[in-house]
PDB file of C-alpha atoms (C1' of nucleotides) in Angstrom:
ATOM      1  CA  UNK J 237    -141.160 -39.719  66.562  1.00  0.00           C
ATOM      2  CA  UNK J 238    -143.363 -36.907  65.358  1.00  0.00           C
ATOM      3  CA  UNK J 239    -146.280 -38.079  65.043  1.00  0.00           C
ATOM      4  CA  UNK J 240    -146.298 -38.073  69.176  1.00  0.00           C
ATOM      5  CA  UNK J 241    -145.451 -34.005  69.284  1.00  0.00           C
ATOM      6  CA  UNK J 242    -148.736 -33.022  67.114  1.00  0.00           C
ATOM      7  CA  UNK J 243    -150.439 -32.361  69.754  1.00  0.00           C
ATOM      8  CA  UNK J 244    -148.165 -30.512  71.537  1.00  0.00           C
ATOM      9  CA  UNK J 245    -147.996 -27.836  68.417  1.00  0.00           C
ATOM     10  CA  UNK J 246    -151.381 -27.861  69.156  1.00  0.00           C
ATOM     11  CA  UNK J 247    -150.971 -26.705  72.989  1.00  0.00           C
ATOM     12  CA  UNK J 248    -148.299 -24.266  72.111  1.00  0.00           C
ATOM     13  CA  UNK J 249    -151.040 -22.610  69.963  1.00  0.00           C
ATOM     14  CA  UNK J 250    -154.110 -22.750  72.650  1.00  0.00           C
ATOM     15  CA  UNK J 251    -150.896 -21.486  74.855  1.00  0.00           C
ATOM     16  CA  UNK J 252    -152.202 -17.573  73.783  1.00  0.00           C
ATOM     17  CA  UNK J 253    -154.577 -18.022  76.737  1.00  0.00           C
ATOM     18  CA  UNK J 254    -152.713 -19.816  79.671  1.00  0.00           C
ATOM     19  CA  UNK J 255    -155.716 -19.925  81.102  1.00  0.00           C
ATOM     20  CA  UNK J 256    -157.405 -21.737  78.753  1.00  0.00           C
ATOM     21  CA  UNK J 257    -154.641 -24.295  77.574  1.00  0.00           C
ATOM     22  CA  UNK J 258    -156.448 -27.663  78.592  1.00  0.00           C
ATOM     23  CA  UNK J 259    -152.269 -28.627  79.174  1.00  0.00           C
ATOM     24  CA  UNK J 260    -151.287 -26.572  81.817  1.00  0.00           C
ATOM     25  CA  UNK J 261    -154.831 -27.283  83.639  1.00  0.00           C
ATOM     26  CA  UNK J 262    -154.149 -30.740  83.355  1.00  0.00           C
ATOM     27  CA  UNK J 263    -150.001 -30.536  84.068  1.00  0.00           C
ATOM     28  CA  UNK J 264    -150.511 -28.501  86.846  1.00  0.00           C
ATOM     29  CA  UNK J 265    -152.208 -30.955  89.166  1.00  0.00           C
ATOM     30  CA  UNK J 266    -149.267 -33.592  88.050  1.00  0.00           C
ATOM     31  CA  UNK J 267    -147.063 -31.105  89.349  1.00  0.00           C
ATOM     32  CA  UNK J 268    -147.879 -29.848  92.872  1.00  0.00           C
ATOM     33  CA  UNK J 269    -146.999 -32.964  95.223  1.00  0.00           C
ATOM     34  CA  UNK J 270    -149.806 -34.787  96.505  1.00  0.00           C
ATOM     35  CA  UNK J 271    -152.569 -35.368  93.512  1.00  0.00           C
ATOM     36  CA  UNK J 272    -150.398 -38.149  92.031  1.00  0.00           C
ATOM     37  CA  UNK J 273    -150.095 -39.460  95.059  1.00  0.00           C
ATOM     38  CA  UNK J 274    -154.075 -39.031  96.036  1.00  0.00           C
ATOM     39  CA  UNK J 275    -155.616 -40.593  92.568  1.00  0.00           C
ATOM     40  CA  UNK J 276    -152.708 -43.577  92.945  1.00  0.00           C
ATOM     41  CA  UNK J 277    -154.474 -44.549  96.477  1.00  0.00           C
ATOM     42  CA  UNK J 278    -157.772 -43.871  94.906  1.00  0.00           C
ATOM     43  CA  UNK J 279    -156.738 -46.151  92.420  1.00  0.00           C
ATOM     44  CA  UNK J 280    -156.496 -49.120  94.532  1.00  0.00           C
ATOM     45  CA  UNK J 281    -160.195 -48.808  96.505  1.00  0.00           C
ATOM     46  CA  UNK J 282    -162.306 -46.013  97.538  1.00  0.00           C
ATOM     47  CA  UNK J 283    -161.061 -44.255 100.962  1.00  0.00           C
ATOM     48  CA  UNK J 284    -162.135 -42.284 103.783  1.00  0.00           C
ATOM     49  CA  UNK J 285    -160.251 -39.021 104.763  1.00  0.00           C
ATOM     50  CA  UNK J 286    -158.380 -40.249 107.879  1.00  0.00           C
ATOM     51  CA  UNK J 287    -157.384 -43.516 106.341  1.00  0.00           C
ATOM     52  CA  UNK J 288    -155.765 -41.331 103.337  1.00  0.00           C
ATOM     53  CA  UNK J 289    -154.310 -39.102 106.005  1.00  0.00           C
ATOM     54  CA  UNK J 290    -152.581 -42.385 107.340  1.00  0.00           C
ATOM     55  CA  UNK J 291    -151.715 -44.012 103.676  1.00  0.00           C
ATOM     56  CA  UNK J 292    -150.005 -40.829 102.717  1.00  0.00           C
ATOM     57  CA  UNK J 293    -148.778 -40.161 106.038  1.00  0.00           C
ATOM     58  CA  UNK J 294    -146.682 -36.896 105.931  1.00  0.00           C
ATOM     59  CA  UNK J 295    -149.244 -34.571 103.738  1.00  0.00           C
ATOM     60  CA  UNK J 296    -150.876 -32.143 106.500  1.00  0.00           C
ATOM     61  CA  UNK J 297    -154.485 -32.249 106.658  1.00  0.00           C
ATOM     62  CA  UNK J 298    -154.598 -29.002 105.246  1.00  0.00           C
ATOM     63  CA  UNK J 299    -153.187 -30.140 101.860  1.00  0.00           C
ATOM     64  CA  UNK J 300    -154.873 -33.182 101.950  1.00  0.00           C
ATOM     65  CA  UNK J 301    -158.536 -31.450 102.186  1.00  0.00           C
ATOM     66  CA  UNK J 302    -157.427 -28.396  99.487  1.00  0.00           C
ATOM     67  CA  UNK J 303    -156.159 -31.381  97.068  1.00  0.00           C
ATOM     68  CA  UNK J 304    -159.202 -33.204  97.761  1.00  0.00           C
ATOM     69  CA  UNK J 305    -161.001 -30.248  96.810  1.00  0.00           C
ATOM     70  CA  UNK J 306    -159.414 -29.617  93.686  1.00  0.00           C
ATOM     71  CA  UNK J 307    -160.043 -32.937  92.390  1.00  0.00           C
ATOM     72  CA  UNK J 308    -163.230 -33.127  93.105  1.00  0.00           C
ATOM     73  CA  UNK J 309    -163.788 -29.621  91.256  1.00  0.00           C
ATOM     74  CA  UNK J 310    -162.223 -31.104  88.048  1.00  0.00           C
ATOM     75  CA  UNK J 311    -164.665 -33.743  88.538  1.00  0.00           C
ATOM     76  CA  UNK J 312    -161.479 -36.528  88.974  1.00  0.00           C
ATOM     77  CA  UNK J 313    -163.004 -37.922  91.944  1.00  0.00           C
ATOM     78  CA  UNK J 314    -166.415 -37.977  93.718  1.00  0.00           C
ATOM     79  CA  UNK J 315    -166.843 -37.332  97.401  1.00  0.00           C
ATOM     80  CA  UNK J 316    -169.644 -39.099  99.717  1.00  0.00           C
ATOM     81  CA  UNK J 317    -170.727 -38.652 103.099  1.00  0.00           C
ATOM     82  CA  UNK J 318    -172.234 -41.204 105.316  1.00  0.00           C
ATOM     83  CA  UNK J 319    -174.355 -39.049 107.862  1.00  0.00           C
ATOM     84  CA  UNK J 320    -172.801 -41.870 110.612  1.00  0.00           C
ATOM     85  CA  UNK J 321    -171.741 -40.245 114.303  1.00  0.00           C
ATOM     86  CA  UNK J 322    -169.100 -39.821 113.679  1.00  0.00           C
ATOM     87  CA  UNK J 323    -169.756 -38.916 110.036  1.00  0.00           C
ATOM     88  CA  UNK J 324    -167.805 -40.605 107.248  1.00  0.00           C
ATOM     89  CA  UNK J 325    -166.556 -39.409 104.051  1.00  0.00           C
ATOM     90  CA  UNK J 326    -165.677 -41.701 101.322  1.00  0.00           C
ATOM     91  CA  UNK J 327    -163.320 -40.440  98.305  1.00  0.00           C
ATOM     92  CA  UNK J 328    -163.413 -42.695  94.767  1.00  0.00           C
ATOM     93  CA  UNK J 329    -162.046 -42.062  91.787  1.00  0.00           C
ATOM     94  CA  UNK J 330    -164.669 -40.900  88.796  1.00  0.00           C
ATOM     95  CA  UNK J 331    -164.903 -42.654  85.516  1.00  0.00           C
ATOM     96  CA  UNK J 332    -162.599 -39.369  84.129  1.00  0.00           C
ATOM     97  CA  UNK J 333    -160.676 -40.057  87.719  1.00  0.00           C
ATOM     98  CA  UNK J 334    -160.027 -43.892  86.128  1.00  0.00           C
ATOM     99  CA  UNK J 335    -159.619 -42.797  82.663  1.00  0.00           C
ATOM    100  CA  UNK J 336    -156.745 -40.698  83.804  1.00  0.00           C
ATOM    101  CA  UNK J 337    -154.767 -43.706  85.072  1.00  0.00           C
ATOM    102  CA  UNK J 338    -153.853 -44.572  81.464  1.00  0.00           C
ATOM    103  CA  UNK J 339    -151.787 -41.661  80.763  1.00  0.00           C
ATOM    104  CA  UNK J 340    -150.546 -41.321  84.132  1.00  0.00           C
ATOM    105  CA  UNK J 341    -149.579 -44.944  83.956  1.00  0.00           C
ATOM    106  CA  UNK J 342    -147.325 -44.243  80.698  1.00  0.00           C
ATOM    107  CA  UNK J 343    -145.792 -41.378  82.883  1.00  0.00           C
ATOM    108  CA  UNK J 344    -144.771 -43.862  85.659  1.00  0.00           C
ATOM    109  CA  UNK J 345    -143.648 -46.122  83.350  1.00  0.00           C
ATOM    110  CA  UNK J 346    -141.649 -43.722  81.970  1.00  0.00           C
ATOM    111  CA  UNK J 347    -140.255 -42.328  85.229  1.00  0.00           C
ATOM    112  CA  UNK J 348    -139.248 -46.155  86.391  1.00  0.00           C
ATOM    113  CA  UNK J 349    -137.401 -46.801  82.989  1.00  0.00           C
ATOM    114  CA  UNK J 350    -135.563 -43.899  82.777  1.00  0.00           C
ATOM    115  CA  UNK J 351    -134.717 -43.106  86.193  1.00  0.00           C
ATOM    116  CA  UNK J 352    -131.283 -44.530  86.343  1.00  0.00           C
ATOM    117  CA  UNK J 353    -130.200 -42.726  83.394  1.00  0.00           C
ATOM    118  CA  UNK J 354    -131.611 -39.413  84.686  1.00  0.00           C
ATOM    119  CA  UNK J 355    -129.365 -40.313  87.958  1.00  0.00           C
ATOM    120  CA  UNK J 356    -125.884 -41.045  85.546  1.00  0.00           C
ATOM    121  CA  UNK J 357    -126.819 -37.404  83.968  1.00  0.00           C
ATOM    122  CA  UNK J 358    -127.281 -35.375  87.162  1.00  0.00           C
ATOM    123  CA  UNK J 359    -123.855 -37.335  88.333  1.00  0.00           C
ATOM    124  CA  UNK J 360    -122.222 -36.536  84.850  1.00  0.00           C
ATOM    125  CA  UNK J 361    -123.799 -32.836  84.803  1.00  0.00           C
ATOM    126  CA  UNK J 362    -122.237 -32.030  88.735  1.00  0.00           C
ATOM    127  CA  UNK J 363    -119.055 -33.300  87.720  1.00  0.00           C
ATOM    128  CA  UNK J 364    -118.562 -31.007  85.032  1.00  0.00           C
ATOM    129  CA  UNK J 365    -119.681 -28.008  86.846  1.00  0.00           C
TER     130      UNK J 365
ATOM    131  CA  UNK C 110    -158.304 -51.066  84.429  1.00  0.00           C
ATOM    132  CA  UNK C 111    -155.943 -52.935  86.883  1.00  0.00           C
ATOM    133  CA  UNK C 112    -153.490 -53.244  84.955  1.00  0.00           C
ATOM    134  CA  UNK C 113    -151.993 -49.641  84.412  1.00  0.00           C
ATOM    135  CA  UNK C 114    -151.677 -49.355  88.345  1.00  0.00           C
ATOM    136  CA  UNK C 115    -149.404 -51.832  88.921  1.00  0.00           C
ATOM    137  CA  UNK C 116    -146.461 -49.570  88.634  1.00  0.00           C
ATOM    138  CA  UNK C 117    -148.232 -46.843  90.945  1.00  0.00           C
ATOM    139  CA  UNK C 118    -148.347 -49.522  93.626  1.00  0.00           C
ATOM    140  CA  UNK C 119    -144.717 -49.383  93.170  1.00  0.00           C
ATOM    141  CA  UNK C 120    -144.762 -45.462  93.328  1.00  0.00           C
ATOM    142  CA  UNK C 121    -145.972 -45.616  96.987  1.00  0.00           C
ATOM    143  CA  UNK C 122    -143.435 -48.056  98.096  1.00  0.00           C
ATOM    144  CA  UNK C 123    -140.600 -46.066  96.552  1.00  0.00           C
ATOM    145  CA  UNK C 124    -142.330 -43.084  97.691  1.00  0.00           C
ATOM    146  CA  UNK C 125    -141.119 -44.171 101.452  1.00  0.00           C
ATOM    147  CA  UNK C 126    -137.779 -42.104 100.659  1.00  0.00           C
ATOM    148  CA  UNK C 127    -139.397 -38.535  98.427  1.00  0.00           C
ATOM    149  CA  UNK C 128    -136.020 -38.116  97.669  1.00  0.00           C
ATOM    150  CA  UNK C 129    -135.304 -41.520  95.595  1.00  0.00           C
ATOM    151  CA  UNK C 130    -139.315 -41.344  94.091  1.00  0.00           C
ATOM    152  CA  UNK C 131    -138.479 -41.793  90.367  1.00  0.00           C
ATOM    153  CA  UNK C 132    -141.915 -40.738  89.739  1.00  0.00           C
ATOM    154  CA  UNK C 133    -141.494 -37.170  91.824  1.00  0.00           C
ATOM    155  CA  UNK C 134    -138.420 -36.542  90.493  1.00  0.00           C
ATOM    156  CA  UNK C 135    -140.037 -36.820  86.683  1.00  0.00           C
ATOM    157  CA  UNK C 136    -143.383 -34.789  87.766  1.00  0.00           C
ATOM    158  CA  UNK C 137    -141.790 -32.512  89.278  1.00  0.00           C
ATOM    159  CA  UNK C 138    -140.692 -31.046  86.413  1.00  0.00           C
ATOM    160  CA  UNK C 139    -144.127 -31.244  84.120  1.00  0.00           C
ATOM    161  CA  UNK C 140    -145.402 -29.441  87.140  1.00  0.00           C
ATOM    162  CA  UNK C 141    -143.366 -26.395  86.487  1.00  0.00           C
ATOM    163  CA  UNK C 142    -144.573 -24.124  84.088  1.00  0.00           C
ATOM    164  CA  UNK C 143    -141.846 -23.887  81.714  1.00  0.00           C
ATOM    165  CA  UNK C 144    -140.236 -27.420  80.981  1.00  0.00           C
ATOM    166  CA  UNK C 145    -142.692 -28.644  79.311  1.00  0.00           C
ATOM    167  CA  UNK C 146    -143.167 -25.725  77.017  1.00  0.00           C
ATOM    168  CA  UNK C 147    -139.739 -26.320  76.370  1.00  0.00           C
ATOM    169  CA  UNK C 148    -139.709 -29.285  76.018  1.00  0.00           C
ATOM    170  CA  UNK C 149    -142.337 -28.876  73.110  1.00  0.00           C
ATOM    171  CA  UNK C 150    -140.514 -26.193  71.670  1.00  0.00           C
ATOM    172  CA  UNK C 151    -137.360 -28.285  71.091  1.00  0.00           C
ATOM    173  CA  UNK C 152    -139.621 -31.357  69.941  1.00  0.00           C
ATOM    174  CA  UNK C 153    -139.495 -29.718  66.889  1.00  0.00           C
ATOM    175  CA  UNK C 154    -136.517 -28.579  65.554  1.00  0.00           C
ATOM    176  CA  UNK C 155    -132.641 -27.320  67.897  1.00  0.00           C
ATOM    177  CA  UNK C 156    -133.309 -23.395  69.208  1.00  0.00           C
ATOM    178  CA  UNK C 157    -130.949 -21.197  70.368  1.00  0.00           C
ATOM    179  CA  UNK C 158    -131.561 -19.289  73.431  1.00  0.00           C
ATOM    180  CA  UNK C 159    -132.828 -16.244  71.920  1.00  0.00           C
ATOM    181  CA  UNK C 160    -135.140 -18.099  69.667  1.00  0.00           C
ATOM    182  CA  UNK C 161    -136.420 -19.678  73.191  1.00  0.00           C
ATOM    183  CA  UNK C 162    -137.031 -16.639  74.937  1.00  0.00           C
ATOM    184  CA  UNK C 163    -138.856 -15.245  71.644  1.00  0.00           C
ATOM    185  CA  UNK C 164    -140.740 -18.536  71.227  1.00  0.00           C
ATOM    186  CA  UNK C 165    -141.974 -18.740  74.910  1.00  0.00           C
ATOM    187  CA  UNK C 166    -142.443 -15.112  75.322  1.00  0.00           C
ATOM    188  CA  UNK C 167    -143.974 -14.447  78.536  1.00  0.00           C
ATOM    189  CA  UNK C 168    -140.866 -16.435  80.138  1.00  0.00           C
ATOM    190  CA  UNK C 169    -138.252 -14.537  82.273  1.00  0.00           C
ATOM    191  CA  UNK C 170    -134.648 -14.739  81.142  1.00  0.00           C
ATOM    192  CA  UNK C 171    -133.894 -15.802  84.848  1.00  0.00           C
ATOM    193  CA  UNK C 172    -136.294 -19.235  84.183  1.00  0.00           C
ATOM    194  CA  UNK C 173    -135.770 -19.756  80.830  1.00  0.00           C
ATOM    195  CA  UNK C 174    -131.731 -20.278  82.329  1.00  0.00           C
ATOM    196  CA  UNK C 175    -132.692 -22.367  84.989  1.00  0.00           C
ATOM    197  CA  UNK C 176    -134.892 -24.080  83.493  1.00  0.00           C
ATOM    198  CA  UNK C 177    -132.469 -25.514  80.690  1.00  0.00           C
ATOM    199  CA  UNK C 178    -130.170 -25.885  83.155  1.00  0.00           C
ATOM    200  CA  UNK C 179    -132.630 -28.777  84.886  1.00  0.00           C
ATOM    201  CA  UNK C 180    -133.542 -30.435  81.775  1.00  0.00           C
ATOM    202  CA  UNK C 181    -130.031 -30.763  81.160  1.00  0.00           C
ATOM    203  CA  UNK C 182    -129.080 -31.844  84.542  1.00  0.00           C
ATOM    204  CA  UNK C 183    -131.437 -34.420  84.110  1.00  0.00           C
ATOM    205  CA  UNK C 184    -129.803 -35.692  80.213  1.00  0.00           C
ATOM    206  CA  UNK C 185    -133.265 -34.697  78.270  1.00  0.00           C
ATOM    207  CA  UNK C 186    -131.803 -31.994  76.333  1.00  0.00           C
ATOM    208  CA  UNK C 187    -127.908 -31.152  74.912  1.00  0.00           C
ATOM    209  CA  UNK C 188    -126.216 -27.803  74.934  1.00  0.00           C
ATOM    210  CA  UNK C 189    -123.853 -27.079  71.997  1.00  0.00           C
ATOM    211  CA  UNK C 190    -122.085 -23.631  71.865  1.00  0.00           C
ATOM    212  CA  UNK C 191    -120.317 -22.446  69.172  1.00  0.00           C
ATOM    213  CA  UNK C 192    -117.941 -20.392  69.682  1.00  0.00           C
ATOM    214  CA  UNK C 193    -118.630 -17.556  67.285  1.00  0.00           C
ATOM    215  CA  UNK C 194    -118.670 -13.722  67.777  1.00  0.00           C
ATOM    216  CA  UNK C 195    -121.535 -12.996  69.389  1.00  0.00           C
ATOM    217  CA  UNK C 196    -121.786 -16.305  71.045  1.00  0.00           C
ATOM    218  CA  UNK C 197    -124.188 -18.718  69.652  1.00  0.00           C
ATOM    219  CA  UNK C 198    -125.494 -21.463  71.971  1.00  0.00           C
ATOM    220  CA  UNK C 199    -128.189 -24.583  70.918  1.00  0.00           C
ATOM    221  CA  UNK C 200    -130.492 -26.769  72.696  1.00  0.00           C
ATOM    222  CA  UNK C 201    -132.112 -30.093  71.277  1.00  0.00           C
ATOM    223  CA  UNK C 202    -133.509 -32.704  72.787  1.00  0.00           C
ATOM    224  CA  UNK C 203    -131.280 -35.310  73.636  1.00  0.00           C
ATOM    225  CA  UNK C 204    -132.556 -39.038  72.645  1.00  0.00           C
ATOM    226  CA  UNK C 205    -134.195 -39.651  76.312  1.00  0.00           C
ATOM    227  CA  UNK C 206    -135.479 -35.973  76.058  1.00  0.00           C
ATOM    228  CA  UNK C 207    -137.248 -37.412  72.420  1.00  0.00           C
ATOM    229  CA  UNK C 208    -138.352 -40.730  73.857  1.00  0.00           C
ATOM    230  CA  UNK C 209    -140.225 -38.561  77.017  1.00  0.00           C
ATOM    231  CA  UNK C 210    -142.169 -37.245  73.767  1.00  0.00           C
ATOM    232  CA  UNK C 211    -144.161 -40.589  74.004  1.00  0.00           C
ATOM    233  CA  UNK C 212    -145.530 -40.553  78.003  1.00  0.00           C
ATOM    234  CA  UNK C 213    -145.915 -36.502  77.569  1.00  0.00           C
ATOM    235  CA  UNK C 214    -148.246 -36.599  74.161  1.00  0.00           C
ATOM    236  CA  UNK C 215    -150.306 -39.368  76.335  1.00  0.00           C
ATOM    237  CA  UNK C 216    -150.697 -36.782  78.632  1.00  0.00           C
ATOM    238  CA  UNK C 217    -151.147 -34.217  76.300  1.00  0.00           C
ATOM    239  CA  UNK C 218    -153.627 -35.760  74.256  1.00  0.00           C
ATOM    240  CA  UNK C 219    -155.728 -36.887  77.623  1.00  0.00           C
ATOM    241  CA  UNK C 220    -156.275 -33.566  78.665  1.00  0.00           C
ATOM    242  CA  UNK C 221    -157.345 -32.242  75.024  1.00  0.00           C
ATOM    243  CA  UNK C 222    -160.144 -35.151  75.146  1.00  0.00           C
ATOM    244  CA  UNK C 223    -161.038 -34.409  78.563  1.00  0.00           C
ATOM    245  CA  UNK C 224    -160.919 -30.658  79.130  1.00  0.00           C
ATOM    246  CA  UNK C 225    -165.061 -30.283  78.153  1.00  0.00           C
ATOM    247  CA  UNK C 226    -165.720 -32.629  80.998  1.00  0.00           C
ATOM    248  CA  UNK C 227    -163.349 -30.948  83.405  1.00  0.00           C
ATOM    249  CA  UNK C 228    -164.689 -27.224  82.359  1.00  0.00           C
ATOM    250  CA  UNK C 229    -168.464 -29.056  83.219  1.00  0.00           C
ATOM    251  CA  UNK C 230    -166.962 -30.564  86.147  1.00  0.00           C
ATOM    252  CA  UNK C 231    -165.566 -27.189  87.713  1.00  0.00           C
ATOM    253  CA  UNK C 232    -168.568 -25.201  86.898  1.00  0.00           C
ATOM    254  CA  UNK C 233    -171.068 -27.582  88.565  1.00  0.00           C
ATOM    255  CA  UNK C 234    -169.238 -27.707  90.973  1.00  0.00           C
ATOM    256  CA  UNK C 235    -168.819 -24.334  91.489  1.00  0.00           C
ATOM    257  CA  UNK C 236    -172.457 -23.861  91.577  1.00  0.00           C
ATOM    258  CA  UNK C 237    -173.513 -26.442  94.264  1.00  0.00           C
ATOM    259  CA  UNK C 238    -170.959 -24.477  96.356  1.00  0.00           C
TER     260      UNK C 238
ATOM    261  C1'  DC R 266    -164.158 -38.109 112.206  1.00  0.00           C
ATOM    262  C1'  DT R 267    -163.922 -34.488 108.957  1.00  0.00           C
ATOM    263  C1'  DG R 268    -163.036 -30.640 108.223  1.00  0.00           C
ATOM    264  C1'  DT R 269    -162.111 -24.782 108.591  1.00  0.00           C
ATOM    265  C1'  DA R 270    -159.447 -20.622 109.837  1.00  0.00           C
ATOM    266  C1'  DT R 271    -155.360 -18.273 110.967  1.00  0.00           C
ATOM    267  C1'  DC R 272    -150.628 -17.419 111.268  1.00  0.00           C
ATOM    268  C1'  DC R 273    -146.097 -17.657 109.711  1.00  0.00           C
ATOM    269  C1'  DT R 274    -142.158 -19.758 107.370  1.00  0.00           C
ATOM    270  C1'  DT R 275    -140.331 -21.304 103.098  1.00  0.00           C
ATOM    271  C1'  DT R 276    -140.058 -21.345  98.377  1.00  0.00           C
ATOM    272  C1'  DT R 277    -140.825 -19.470  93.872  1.00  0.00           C
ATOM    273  C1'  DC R 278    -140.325 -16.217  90.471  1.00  0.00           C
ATOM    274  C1'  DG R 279    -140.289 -11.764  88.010  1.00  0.00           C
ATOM    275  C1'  DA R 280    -137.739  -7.419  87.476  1.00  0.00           C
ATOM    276  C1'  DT R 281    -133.587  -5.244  87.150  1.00  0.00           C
ATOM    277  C1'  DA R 282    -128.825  -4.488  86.593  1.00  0.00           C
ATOM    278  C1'  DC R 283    -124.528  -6.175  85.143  1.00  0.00           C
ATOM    279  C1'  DT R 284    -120.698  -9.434  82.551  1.00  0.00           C
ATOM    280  C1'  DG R 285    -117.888 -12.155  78.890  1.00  0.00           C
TER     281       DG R 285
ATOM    282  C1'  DC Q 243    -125.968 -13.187  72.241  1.00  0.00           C
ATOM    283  C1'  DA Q 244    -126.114 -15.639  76.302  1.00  0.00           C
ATOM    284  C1'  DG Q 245    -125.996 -15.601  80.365  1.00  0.00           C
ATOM    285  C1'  DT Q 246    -125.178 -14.329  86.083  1.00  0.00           C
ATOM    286  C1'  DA Q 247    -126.364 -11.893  90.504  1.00  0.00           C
ATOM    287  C1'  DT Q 248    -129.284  -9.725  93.598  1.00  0.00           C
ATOM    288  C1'  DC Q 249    -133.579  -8.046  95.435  1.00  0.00           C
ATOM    289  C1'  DG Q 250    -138.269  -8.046  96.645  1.00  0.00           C
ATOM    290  C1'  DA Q 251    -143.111  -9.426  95.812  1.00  0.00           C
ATOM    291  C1'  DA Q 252    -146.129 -13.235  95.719  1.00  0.00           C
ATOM    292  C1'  DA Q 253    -147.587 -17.811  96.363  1.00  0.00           C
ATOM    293  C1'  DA Q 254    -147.352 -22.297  98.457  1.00  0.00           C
ATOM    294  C1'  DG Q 255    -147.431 -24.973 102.338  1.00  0.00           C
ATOM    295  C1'  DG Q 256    -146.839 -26.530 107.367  1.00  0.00           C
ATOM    296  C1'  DA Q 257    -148.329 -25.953 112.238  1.00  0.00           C
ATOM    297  C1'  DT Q 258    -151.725 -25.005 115.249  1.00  0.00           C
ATOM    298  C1'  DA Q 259    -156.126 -24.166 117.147  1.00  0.00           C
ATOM    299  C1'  DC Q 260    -160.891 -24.650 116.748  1.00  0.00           C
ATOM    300  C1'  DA Q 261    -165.827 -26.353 114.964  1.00  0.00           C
ATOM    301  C1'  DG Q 262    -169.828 -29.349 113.328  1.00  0.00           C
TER     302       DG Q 262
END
DNA sequence: CTGTATCCTTTTCGATACTG
DNA sequence: CAGTATCGAAAAGGATACAG
């Protein structure tokens, strides 16, 4: 069980410079709501905006676009328009966009395994309070 | 490639009720800024609070608190006080908190290998805009 | 269809002061 | 030492209206 934390020595050290811990650039995407959910559709097939509107149903467009954005900027997914009337735009993920299921997938794993245990300890943690 | 999605198709049938998401109740908490710094922190060896706050440093007493407090809540680390004069309280990971080394190092180690590309990414992008 | 711009509410979080 | 309580600033995010 330590061979898994060397890294993370390694992060608290590059954590001198928040903003240039490769970590918290990473973690923070995990974190706000709707990337997870965003690369997990992209996962399946590419997508246009409205049809990712629909599959994710109660993110506002506003999100959806600024999320968008911010994956594309870390170069997670590409973006391409059709010049149609009406004009199209198709999200996929990127090769980095794919490579990034791997880890994500151990997360998930994770999440599923453990989840009923994390339930028993909220439970057990409220009762004591 | 297929086969590490499997469990995020799962994800977006769960994800039907936010509230019983497995997966958004687990990333919501790499997504704050201090857990997993914690987290790390206590990978290593049992801290007391103090040695926390001095460890973390640019952490407010007021998250550093709540913080633990979640973790605990959620069984992934244990709080032992002992009850000397001044008070002495430790944290250590509890054996869940340990086995979320595994999925968090995954993590951890993708965003080391892939932090170049993402720099690259965010800079061309910023310069096409 | 695919966005952008603005407003405004909600949430988050640091700073500060105080307690056992 | 190890917290708790309160306040206010800042950021995130939804709703709405509008544009190419």
């Amino acid at each position: 069980m330590t061979a898994p934390i060397a890294p993370l020595t390694q992060m608290m050290r590059e954590y001198a410079d928040p903003a240039a811990c490769p970590v918290r650039n990473v973690l923070d995407h995990l974190g706000d709501k709707w990337s997870v959910l965003i690369i997990t559709a992209l996962a399946h097939r590419p997508y246009r905006f409205g049809e990712l509107r629909r599959e994710i149903a109660d993110i506002s467009q506003r999100m959806l676009t600024q999320t968008l954005r911010d994956l594309q900027s870390d170069g997670l997914i590409e973006r391409e328009v059709f010049p149609t009337t009406p004009p199209s735009v198709e999200y996929r993920l990127s090769p980095m966009g794919k490579s990034f299921l791997v880890p994500l997938s151990a997360m998930v794993d994770w999440a599923f395994e453990h989840f009923p245990a994390i339930k028993e300890a909220r439970a057990e943690f409220a009762k004591a309070a």
